[in-house]
mmCIF file of C-alpha atoms and ligand atoms in Angstrom:
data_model
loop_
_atom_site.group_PDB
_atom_site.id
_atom_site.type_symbol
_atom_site.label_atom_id
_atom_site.label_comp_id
_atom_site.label_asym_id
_atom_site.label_seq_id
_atom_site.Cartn_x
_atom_site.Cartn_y
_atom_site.Cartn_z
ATOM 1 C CA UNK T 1 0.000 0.000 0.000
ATOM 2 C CA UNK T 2 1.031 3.528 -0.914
ATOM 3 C CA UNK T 3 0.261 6.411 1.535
ATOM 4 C CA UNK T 4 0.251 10.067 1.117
ATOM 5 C CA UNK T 5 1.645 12.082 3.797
ATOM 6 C CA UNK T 6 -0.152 15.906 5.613
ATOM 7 C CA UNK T 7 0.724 17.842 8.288
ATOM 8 C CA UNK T 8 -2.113 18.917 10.449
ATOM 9 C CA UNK T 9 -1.637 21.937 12.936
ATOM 10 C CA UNK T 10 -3.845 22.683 15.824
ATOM 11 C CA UNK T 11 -3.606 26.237 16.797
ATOM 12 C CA UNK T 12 -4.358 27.008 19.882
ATOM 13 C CA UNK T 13 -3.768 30.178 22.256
ATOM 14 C CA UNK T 14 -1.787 28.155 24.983
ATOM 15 C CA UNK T 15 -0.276 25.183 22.192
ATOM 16 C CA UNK T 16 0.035 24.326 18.596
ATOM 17 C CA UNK T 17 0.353 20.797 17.660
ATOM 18 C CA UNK T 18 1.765 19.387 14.998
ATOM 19 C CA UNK T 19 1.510 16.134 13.727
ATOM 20 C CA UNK T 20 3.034 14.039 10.495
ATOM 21 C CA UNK T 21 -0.311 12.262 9.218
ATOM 22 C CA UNK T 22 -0.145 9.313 7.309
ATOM 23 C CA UNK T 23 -3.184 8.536 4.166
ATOM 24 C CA UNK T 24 -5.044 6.109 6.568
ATOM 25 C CA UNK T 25 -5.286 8.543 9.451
ATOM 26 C CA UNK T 26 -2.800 7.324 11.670
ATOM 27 C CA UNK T 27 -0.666 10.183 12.924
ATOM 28 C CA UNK T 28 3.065 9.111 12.393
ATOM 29 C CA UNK T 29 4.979 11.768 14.727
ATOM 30 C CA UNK T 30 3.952 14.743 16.738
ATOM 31 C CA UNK T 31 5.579 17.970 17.751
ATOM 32 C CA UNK T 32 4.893 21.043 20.319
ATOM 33 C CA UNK T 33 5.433 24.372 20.335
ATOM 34 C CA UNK T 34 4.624 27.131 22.657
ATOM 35 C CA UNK T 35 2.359 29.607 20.952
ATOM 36 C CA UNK T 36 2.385 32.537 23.615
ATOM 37 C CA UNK T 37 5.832 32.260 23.750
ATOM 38 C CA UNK T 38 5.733 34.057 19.893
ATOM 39 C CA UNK T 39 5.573 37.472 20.209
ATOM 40 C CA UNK T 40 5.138 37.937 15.898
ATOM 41 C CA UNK T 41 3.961 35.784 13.533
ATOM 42 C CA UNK T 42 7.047 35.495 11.114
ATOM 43 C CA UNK T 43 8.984 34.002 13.811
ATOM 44 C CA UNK T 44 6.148 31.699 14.391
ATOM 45 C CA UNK T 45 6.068 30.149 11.387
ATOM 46 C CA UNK T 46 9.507 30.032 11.005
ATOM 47 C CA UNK T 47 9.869 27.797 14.401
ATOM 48 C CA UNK T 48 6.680 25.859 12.841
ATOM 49 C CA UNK T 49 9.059 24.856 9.446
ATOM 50 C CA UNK T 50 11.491 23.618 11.232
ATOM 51 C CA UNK T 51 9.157 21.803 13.467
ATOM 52 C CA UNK T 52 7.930 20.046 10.323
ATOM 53 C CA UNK T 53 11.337 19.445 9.205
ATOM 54 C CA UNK T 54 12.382 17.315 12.142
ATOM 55 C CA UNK T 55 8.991 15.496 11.911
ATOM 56 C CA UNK T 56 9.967 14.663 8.493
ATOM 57 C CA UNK T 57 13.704 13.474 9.349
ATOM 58 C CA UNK T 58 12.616 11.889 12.445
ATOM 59 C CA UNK T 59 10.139 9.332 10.451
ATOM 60 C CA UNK T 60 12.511 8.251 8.587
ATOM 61 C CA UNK T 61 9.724 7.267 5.520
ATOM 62 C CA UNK T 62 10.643 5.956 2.421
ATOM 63 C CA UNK T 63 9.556 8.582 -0.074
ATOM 64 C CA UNK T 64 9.120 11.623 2.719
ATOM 65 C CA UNK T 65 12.502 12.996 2.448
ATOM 66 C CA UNK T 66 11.467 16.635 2.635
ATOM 67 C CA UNK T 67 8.256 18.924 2.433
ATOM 68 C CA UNK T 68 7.927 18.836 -1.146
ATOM 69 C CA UNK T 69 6.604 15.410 -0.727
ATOM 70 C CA UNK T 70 4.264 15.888 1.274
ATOM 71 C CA UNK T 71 0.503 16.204 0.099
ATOM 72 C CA UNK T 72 -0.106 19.406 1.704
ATOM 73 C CA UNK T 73 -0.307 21.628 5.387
ATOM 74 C CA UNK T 74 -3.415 21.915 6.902
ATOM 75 C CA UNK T 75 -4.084 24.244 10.050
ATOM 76 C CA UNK T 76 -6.742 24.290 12.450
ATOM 77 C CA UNK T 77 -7.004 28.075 13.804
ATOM 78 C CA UNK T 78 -9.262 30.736 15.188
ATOM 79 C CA UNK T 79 -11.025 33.307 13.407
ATOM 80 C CA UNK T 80 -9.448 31.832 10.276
ATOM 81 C CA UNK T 81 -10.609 32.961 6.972
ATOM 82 C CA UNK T 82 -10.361 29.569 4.241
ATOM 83 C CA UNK T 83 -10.442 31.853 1.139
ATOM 84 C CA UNK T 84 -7.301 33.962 2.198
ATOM 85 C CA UNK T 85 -5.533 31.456 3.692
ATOM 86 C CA UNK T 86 -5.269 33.488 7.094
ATOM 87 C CA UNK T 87 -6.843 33.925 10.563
ATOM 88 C CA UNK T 88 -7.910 37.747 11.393
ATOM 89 C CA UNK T 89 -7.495 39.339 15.152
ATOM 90 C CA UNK T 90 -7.748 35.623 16.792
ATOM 91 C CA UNK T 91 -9.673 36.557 20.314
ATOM 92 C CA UNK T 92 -7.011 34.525 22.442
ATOM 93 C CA UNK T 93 -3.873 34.816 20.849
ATOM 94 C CA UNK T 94 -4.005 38.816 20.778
ATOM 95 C CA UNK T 95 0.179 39.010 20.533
ATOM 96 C CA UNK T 96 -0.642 38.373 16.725
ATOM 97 C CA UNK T 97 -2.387 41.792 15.718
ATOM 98 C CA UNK T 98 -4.566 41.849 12.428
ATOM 99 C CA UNK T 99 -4.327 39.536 9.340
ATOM 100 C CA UNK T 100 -1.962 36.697 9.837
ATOM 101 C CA UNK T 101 -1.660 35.052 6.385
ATOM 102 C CA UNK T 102 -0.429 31.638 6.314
ATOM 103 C CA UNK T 103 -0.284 30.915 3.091
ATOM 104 C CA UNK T 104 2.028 33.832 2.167
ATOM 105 C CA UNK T 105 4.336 33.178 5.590
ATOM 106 C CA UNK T 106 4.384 29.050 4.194
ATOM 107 C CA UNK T 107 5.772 30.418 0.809
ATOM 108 C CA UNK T 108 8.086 32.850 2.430
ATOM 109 C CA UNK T 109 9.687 30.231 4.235
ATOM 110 C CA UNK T 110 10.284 28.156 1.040
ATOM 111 C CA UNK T 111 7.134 25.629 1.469
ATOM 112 C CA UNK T 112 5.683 24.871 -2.061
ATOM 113 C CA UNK T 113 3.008 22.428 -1.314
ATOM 114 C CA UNK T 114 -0.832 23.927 -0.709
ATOM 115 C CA UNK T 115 -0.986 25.133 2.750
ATOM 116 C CA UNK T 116 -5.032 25.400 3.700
ATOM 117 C CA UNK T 117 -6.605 27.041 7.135
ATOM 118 C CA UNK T 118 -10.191 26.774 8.435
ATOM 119 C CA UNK T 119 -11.590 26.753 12.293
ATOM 120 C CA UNK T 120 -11.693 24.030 14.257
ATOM 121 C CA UNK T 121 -14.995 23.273 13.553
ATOM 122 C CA UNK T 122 -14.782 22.737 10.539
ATOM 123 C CA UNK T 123 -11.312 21.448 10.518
ATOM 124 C CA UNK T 124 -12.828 18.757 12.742
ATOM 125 C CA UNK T 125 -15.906 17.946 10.323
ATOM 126 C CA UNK T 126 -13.302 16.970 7.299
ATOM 127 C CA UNK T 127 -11.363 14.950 9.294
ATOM 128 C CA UNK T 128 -15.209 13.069 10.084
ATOM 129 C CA UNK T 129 -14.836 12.603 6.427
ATOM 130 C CA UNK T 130 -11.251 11.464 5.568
ATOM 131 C CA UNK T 131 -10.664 9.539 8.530
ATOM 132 C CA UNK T 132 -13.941 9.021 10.688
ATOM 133 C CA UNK T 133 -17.690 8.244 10.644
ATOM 134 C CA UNK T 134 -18.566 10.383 7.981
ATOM 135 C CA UNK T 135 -16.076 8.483 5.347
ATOM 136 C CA UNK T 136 -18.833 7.166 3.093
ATOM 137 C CA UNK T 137 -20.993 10.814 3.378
ATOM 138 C CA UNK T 138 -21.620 13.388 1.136
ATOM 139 C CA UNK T 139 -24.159 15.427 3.376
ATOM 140 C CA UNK T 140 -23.590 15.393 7.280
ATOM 141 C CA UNK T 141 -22.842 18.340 10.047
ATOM 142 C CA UNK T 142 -20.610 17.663 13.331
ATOM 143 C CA UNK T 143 -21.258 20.029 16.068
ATOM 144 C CA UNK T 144 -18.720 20.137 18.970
ATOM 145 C CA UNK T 145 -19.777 20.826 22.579
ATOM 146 C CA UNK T 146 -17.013 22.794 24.691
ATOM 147 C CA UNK T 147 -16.698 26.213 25.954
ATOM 148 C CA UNK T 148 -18.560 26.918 23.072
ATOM 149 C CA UNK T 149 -20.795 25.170 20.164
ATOM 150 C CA UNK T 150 -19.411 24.860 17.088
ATOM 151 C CA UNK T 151 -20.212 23.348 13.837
ATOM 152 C CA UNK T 152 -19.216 22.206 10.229
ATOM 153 C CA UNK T 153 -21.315 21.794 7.339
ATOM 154 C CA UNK T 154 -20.710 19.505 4.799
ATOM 155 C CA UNK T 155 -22.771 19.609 1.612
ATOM 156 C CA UNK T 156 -22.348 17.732 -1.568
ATOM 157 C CA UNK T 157 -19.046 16.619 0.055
ATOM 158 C CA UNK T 158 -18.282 20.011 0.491
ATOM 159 C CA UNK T 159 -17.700 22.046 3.554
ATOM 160 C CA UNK T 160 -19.934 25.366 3.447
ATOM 161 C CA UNK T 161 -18.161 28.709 3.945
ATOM 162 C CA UNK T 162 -20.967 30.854 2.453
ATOM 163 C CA UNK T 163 -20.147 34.284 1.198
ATOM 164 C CA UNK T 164 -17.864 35.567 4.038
ATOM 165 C CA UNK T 165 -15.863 31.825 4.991
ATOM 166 C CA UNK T 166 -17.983 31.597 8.569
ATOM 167 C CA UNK T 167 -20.831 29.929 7.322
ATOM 168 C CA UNK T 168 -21.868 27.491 9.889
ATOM 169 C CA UNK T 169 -21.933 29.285 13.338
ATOM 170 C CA UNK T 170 -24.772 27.190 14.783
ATOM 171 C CA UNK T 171 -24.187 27.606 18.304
ATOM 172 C CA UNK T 172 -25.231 31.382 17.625
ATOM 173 C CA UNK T 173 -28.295 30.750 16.370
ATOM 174 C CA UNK T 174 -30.584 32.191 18.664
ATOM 175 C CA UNK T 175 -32.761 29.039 20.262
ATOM 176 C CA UNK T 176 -34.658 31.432 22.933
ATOM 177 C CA UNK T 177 -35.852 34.647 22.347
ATOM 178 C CA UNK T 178 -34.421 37.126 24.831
ATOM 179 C CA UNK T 179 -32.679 34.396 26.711
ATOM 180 C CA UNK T 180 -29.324 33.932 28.046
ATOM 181 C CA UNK T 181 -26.943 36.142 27.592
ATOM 182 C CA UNK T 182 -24.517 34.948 24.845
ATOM 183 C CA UNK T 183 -20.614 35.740 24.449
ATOM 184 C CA UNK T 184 -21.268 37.402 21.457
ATOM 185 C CA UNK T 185 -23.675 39.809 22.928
ATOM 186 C CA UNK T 186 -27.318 38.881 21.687
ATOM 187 C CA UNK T 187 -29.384 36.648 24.004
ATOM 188 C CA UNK T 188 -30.710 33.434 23.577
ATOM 189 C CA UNK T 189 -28.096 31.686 21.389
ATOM 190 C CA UNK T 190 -28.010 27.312 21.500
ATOM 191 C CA UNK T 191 -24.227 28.373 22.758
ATOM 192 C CA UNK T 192 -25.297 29.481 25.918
ATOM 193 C CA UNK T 193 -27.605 26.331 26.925
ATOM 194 C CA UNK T 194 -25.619 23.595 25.205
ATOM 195 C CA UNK T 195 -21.990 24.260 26.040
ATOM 196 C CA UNK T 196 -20.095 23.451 29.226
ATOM 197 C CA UNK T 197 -20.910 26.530 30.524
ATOM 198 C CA UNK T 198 -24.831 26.729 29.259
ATOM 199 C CA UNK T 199 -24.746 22.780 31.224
ATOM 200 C CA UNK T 200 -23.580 24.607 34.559
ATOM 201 C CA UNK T 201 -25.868 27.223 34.526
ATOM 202 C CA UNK T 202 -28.998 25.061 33.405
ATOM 203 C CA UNK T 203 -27.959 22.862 36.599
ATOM 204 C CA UNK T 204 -27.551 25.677 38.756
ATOM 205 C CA UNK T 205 -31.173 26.712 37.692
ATOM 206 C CA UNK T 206 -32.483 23.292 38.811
ATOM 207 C CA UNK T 207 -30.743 23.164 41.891
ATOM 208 C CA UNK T 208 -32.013 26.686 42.829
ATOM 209 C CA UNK T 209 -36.041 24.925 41.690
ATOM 210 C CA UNK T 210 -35.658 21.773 42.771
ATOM 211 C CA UNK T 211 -33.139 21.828 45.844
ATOM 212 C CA UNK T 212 -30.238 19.085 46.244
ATOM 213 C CA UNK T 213 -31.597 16.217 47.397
ATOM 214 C CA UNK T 214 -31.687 15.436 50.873
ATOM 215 C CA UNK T 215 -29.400 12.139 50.979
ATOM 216 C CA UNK T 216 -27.359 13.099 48.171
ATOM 217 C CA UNK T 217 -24.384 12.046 50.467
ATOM 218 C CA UNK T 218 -25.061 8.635 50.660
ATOM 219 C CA UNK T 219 -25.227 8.210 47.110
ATOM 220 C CA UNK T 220 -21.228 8.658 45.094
ATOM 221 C CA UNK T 221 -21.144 11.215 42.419
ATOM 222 C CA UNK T 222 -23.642 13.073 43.807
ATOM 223 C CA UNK T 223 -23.816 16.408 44.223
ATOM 224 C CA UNK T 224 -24.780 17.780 47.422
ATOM 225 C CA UNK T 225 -26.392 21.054 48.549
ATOM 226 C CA UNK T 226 -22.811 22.274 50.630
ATOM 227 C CA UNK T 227 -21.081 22.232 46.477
ATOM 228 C CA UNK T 228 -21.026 25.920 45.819
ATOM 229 C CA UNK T 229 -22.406 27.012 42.039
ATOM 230 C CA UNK T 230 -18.115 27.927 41.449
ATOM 231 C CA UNK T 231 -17.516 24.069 42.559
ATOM 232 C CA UNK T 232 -19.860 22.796 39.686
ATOM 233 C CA UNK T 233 -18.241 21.872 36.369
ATOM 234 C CA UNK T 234 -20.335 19.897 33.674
ATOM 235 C CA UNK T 235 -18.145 17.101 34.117
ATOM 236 C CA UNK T 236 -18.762 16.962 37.740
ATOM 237 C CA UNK T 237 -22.787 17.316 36.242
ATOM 238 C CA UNK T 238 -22.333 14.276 33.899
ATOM 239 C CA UNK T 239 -20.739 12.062 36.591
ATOM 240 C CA UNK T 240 -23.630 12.993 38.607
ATOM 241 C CA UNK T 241 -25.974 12.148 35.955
ATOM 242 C CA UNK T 242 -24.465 8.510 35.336
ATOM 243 C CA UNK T 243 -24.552 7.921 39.109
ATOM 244 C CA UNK T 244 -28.133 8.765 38.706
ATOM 245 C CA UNK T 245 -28.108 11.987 40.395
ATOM 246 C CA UNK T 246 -32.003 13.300 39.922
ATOM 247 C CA UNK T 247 -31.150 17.047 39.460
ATOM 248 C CA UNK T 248 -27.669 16.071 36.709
ATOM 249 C CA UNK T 249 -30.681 13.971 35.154
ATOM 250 C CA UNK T 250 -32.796 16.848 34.987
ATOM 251 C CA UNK T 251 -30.314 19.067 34.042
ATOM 252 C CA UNK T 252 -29.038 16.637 30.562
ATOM 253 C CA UNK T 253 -32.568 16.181 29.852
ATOM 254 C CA UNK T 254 -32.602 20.115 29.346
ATOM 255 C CA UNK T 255 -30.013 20.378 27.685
ATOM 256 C CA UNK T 256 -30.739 17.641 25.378
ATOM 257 C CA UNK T 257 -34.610 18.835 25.369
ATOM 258 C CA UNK T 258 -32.235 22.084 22.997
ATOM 259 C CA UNK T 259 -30.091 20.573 21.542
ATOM 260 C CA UNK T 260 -33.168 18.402 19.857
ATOM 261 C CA UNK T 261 -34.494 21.372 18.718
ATOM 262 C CA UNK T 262 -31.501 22.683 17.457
ATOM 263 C CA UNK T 263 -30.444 19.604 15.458
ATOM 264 C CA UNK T 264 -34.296 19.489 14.264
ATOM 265 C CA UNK T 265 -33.900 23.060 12.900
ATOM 266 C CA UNK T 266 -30.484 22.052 11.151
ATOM 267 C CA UNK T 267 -31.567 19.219 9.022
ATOM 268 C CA UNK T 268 -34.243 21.981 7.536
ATOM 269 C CA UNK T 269 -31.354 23.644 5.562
ATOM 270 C CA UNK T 270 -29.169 21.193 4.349
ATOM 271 C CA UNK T 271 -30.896 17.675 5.082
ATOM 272 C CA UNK T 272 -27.836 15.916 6.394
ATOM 273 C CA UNK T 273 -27.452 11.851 6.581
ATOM 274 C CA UNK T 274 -26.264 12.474 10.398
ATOM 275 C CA UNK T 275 -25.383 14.701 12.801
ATOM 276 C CA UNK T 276 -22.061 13.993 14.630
ATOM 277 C CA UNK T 277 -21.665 15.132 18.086
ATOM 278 C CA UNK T 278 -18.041 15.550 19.792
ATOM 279 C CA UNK T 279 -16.997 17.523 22.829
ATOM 280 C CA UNK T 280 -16.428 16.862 26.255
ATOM 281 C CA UNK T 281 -20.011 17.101 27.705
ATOM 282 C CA UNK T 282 -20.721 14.380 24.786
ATOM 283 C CA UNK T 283 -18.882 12.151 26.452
ATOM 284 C CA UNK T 284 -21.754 11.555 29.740
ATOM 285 C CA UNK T 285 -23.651 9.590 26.951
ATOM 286 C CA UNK T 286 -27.121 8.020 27.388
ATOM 287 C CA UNK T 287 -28.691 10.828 29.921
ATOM 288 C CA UNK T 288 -27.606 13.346 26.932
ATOM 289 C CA UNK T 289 -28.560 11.232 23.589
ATOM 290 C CA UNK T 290 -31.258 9.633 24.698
ATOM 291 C CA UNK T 291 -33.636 13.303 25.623
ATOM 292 C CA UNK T 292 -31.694 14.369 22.393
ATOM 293 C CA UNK T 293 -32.812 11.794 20.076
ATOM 294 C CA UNK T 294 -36.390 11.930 21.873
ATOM 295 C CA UNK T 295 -36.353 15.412 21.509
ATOM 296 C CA UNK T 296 -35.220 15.339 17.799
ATOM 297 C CA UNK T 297 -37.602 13.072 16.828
ATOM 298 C CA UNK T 298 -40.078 15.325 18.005
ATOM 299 C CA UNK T 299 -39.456 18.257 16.694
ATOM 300 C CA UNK T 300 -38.163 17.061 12.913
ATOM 301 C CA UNK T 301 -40.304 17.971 9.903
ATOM 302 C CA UNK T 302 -42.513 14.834 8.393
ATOM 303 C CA UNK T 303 -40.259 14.975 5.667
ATOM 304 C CA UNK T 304 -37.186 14.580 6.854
ATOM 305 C CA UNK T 305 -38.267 11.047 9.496
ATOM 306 C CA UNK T 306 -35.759 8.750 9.392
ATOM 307 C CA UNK T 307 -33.369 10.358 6.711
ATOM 308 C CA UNK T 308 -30.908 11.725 9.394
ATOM 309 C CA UNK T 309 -29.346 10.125 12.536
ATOM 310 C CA UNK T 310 -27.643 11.513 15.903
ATOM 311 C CA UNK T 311 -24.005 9.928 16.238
ATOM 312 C CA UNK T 312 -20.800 10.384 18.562
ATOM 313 C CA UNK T 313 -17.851 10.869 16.252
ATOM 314 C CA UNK T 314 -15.697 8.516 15.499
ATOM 315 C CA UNK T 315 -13.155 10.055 15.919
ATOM 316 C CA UNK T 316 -10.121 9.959 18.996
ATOM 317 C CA UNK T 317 -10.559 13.126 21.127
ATOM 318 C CA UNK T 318 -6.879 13.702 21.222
ATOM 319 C CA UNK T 319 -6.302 13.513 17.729
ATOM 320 C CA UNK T 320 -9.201 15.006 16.450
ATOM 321 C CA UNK T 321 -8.030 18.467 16.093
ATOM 322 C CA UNK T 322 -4.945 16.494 14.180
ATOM 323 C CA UNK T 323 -5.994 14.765 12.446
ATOM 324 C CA UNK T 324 -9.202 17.363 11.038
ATOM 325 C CA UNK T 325 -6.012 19.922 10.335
ATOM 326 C CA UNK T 326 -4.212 17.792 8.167
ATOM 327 C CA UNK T 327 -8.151 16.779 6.916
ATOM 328 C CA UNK T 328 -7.949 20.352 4.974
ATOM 329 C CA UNK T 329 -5.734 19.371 2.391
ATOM 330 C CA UNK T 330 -8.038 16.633 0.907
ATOM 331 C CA UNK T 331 -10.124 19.810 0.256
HETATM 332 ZN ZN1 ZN J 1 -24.124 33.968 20.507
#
């Protein structure tokens, strides 16, 4: 068997990743750097080259002798714009001010193979395709749950950008009127009831109805009344829930009450063959999916019964972002 070779960067404001990815998805080599260590973005890419250099030399691959053989650089980053090749003002990396282009810094340094950039969302949707659940798809979305809610769109095989590359924002769409207040400063958006955060708040709200239960001690996982509201994370929620803590329960049904709605609302605009789900608060399982599907069922158009189903990706949490980077280049 012959394989093709990518690099796939994950960009984040604390780390960037880096990882030699083989044709079948499995990720050869791997390489860190510090990314608010960089004070300017030349410098940055410079110190990424070289990264890629030594992932090269290190695997040692018959036919990978340098970067000209590779297939291409993909990079998973914020606020990245796909149709310039560059990510503009990214919110937590603020050291690198205004348009940092990529695909001219690539070239500078002496790269010749394409060099592609998207978010992370949607970064993580292609790699659904090349590597994951989604490899025999032509029409799906993946939404991640974290301390946000974002998605990717794939149509036709295709991811969408729409007119200004951010097509796809689905955690913004606004799921109750006048409701929560959202980080992006309208109210109501799925964001803030569907993300780690929106999970901590709806379970605050339940606690503050319901009360903690009486003998929540006596039962492991639990969460009792003396847990301050700054104590609660949603993973402590979905423990809770799988130890079958009543108010968690409540709490997941919620949530996945929303999210129902929200996935019901999706498959109106671009009638996928599944939605794929990944994300940390994914990972509590049945007392999410199960109100989710329930609540999806309920609320999707005749039309659309039984053409689209709810999965978890299939993809490995720590390579996702990996493995969805080096995804781009397929594109
Ligand atoms: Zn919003």
């Amino acid at each position: 068997m012959k394989y093709s070779y990518s690099i796939g960067i994950d960009l984040g404001g604390t780390n960037t990743e880096l990882g030699l990815v083989r044709s079948d998805g499995h990720i050869v080599a791997r390489r860190n750097l510090s990314t608010k260590d960089y004070t300017d973005f030349p410098t940055f890419v410079d110190d990424m080259v070289k990264a890629i250099a030594e992932l090269i030399a290190s695997a040692g691959i018959e036919g990978l002798s340098s970067m000209d053989d590779l297939q291409g650089i993909g990079i998973g980053a914020p606020n990245a714009d796909p149709t310039r090749g560059c990510m503009v003002e990214p919110p937590n990396l603020t050291q690198f001010k205004g348009v940092s282009n990529f695909v001219e810094e690539f070239k500078r340094c002496g790269v010749t193979v394409p060099v592609a950039v998207d978010n992370d969302a949607n970064a993580a949707a292609l790699g659904e395709m090349v590597y994951g659940g989604a490899k025999e798809m032509k029409h799906f979305i993946l939404i991640t749950l974290g301390t946000g809610v974002g998605s990717g769109i794939v149509v036709d095989g295709q991811l969408v950008h729409g007119s200004t590359g951010t097509a796809g924002e689905l955690g913004h769409n606004i799921l109750i009127p006048d409701g929560r207040l959202c980080t992006c400063g309208r109210k109501g958006c799925l964001e803030t009831y569907t993300s780690a955060r929106g999970i901590v708040t709806t379970y605050i709200e339940v606690r503050n109805e319901m009360g903690a239960p009486a003998d929540a001690k006596e039962h492991p996982g639990w969460i009792t009344a003396e847990t301050t509201d700054a104590e609660i994370h949603s993973i402590t929620v979905g423990i809770a829930a799988n130890a079958g803590d009543p108010l968690a329960l409540e709490t997941f049904r919620r949530v996945g009450h929303w999210l129902g709605i929200a996935c019901a609302n999706a498959v109106t605009f671009s009638a996928p063959e599944c939605i794929f789900l990944m994300g940390g608060p994914t990972k509590v399982g049945e007392p999410l999916l199960k109100p989710l599907r329930e609540s999806f069922d309920e609320h999707l158009l005749n039309i659309y019964q039984g053409s689209c189903r709810i999965e978890m990706s299939k993809l490995n949490a720590n390579e996702v972002a990996i493995l969805g980077a080096a995804a781009l280049t397929n594109q």
